[in-house]
Short mmCIF file of C-alpha atoms in Angstrom, two decimals:
data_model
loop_
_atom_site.label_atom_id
_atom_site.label_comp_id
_atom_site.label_asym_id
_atom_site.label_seq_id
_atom_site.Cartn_x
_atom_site.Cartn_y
_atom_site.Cartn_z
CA UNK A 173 10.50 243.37 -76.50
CA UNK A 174 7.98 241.77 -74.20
CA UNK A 175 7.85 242.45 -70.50
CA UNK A 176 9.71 239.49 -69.55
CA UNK A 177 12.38 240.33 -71.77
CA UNK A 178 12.16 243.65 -70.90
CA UNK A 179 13.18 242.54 -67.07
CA UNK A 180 15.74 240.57 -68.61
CA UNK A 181 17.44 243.11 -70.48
CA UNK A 182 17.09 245.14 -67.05
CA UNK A 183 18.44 242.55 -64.99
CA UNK A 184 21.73 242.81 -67.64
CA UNK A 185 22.26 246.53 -67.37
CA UNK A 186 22.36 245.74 -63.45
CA UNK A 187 24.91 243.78 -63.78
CA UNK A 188 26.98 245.75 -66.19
CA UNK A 189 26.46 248.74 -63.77
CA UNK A 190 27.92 246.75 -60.84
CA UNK A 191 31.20 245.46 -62.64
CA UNK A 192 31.82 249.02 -63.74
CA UNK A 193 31.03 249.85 -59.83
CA UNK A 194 33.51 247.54 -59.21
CA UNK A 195 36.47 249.24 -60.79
CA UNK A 196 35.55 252.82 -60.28
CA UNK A 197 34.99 252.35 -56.58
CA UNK A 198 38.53 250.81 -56.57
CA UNK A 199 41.21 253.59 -55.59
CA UNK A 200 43.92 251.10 -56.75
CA UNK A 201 42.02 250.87 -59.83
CA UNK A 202 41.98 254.83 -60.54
CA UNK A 203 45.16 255.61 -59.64
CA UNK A 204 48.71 255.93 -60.67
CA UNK A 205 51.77 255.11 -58.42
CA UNK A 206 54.82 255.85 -59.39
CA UNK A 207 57.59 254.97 -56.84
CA UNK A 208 61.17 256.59 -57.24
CA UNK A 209 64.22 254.54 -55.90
CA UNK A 210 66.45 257.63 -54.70
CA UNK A 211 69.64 255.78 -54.60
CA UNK A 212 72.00 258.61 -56.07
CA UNK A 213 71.08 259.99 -52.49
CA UNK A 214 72.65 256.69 -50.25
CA UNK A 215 75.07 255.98 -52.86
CA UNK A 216 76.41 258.67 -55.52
CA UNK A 217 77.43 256.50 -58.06
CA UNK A 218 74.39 255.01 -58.52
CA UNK A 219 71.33 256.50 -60.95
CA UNK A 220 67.97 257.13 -58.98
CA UNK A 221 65.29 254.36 -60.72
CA UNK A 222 61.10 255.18 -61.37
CA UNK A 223 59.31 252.17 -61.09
CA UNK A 224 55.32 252.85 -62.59
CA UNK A 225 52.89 250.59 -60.38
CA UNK A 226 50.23 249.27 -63.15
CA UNK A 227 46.83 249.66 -61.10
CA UNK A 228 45.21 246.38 -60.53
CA UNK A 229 42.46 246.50 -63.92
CA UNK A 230 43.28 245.40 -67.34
CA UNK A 231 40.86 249.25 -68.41
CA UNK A 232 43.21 251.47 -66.26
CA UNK A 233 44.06 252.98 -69.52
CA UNK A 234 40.39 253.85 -70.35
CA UNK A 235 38.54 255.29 -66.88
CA UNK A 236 37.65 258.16 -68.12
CA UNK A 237 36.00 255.98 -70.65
CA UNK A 238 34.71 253.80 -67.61
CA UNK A 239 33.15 256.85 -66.36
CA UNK A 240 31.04 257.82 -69.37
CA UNK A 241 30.21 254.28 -69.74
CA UNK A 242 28.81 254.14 -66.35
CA UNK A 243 26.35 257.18 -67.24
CA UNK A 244 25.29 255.69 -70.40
CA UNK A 245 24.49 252.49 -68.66
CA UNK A 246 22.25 254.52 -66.01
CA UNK A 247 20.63 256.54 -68.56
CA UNK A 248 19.75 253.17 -70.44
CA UNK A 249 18.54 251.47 -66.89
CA UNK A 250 16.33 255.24 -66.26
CA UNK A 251 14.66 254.72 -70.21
CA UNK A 252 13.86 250.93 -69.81
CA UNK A 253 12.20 251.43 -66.36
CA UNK A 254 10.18 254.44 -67.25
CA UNK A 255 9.40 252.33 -70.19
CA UNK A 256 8.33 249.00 -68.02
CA UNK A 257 6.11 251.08 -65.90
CA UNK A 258 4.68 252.58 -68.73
CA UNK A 259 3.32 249.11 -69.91
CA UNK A 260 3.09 248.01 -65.90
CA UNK A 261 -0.06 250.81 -65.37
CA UNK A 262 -1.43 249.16 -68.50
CA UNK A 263 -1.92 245.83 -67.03
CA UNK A 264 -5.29 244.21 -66.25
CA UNK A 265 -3.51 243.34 -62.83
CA UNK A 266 -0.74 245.09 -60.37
CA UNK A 267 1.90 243.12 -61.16
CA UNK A 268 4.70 243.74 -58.23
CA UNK A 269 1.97 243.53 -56.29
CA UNK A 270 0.49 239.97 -57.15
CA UNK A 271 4.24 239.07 -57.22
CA UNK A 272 5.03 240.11 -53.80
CA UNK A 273 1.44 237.76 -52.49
CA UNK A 274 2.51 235.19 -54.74
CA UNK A 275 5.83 234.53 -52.82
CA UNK A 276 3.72 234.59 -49.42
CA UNK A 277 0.72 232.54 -50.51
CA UNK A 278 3.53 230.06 -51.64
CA UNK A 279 5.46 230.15 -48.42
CA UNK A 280 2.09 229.98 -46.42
CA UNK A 281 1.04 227.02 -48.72
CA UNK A 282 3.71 225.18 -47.81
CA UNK A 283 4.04 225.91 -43.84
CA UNK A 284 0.25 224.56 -44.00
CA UNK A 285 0.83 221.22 -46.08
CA UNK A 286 3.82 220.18 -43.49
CA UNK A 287 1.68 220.93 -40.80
CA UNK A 288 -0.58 218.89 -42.02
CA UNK A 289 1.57 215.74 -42.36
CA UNK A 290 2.29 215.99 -38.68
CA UNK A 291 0.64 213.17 -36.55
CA UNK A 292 0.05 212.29 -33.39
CA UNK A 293 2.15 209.84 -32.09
CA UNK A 294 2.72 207.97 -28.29
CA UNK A 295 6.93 206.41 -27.98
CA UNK A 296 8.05 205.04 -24.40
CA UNK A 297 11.56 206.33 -24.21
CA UNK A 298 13.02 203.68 -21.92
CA UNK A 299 15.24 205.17 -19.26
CA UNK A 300 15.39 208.48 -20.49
CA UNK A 301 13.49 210.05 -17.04
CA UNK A 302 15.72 210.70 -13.65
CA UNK A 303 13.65 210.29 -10.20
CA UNK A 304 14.80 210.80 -6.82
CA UNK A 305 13.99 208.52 -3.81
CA UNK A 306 15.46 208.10 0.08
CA UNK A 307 17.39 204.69 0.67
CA UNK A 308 17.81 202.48 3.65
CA UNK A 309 20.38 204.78 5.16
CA UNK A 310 18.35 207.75 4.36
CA UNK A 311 20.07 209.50 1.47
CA UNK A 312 18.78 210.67 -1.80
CA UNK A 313 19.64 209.05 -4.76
CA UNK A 314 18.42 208.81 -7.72
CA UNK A 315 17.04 206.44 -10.40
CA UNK A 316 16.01 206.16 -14.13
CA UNK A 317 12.78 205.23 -15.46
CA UNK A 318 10.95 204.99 -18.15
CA UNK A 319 8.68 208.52 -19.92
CA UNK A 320 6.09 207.87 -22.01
CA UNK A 321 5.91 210.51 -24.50
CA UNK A 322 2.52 211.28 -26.12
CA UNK A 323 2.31 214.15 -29.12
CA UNK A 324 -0.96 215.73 -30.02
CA UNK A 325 -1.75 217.72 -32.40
CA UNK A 326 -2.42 221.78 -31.40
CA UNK A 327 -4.39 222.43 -34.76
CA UNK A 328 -7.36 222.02 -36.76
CA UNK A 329 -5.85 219.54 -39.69
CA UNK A 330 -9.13 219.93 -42.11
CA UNK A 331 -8.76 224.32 -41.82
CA UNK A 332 -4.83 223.90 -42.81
CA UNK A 333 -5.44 221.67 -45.61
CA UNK A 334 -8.79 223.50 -46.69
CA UNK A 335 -5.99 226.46 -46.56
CA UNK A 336 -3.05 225.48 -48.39
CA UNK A 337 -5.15 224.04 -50.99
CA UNK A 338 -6.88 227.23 -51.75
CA UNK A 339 -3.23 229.20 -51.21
CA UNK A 340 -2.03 226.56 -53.88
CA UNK A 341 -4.64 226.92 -56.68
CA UNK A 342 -4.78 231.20 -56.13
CA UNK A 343 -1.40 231.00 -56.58
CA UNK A 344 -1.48 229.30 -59.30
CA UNK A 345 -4.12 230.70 -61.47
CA UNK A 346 -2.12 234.42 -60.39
CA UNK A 347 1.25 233.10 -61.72
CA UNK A 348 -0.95 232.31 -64.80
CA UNK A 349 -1.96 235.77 -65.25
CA UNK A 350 1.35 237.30 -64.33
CA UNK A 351 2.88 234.84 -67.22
CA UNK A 352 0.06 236.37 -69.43
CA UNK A 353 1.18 240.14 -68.85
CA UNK A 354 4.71 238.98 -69.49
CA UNK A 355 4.60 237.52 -72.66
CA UNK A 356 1.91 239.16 -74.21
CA UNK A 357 2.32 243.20 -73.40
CA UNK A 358 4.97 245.37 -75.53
CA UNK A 359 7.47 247.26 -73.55
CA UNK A 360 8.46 250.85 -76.34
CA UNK A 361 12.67 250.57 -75.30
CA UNK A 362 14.71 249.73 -78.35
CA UNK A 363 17.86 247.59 -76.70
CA UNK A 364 21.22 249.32 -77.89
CA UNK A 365 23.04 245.75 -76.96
CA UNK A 366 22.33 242.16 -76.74
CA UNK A 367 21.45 240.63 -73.57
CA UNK A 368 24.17 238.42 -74.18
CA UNK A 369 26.94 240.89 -74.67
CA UNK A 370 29.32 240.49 -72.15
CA UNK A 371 31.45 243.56 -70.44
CA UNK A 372 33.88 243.65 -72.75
CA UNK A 373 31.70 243.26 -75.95
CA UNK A 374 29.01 245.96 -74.35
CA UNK A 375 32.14 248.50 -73.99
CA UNK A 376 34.03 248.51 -76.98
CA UNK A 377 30.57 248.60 -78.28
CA UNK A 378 30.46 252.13 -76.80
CA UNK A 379 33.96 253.15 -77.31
CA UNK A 380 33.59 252.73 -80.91
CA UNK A 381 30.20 254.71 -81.28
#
């Protein structure tokens, strides 16, 4: 498998992990309750009565099976990654790495091109001010007017879009590259199930190794 598949396949094992997480971490999952009714004790005719409380997973036959499952799956997730680093120190390029900048030289890009749409602009907002004045008899009152609102812009508009264009095309030409690496290098971890196994399919796999 390629490197992208690779992550893929990882990305599956993840999930796996964390819906086997879910049930093991579950103390009503891993459990047994069994409640006796003692009525022979309030009422000596009567027969005491054990009810069995079925815990709240459709595998609460099979945890111990859950549990080995669980290890297999993390001994599968420990081979691929040692494999995908493997072919990751192989790369022409650091690939997290040039990830991780892509994402901010993205973001950045994009701060700068709505920056540069902003304009200046002048609006009389009629009424919208409050001033305060002495009448005839001598007491303050107040009165509305009109505010003139002028925005300016705080920035040089030519360095932002000079910026975001060169964010844009490094960006670009790196998520070219990181496609490259990818697609084209070989990752040495032979996939014991399909991606596309679900739960279910990926367990009885196991169960009936």
């Amino acid at each position: 498998m390629n490197l992208k598949e690779a992550f893929r396949f990882q990305n599956h094992i993840d999930h796996l992990i964390a819906e086997t997480e879910n049930i093991l971490s579950s103390e009503d999952c891993v459990t047994i309750t069994r409640r006796t009714y003692l009525y022979k004790k309030a009422n000596p005719d009567a027969e005491n009565e054990t009810v069995t409380v079925i815990p709240d997973t459709e595998y609460y036959k099979q945890i111990n099976e859950l549990i080995e499952f669980i290890m297999y799956l993390l001994k599968q997730r420990e081979k691929l990654s040692e494999a995908i680093n493997k072919t990751k120190r192989s790369l022409p390029i650091d690939l997290d790495g040039e990830i991780s900048l892509n994402r901010y030289r993205q973001r950045i890009s994009g701060i700068f091109r709505d920056m540069a749409r902003i304009k200046g602009r002048e609006v009389t907002e009629t009424n919208s001010g409050i001033g305060y004045r002495f009448n005839n008899e001598g007491n303050q009152v107040s009165y509305k007017c009109d505010v003139k609102r002028v925005t300016t812009i705080n920035f040089d508009r030519n360095t932002v879009r000079k910026y975001a264009s060169s964010l844009s095309e490094t960006a670009d030409n790196t998520s070219i590259e990181v496609d490259k690496c990818l697609i084209n290098y070989e990752v040495d971890f032979e996939p014991p199930f399909d991606v596309n196994d679900s739960f279910d399919e990926v367990f009885e796999k196991f169960n009936t190794k």
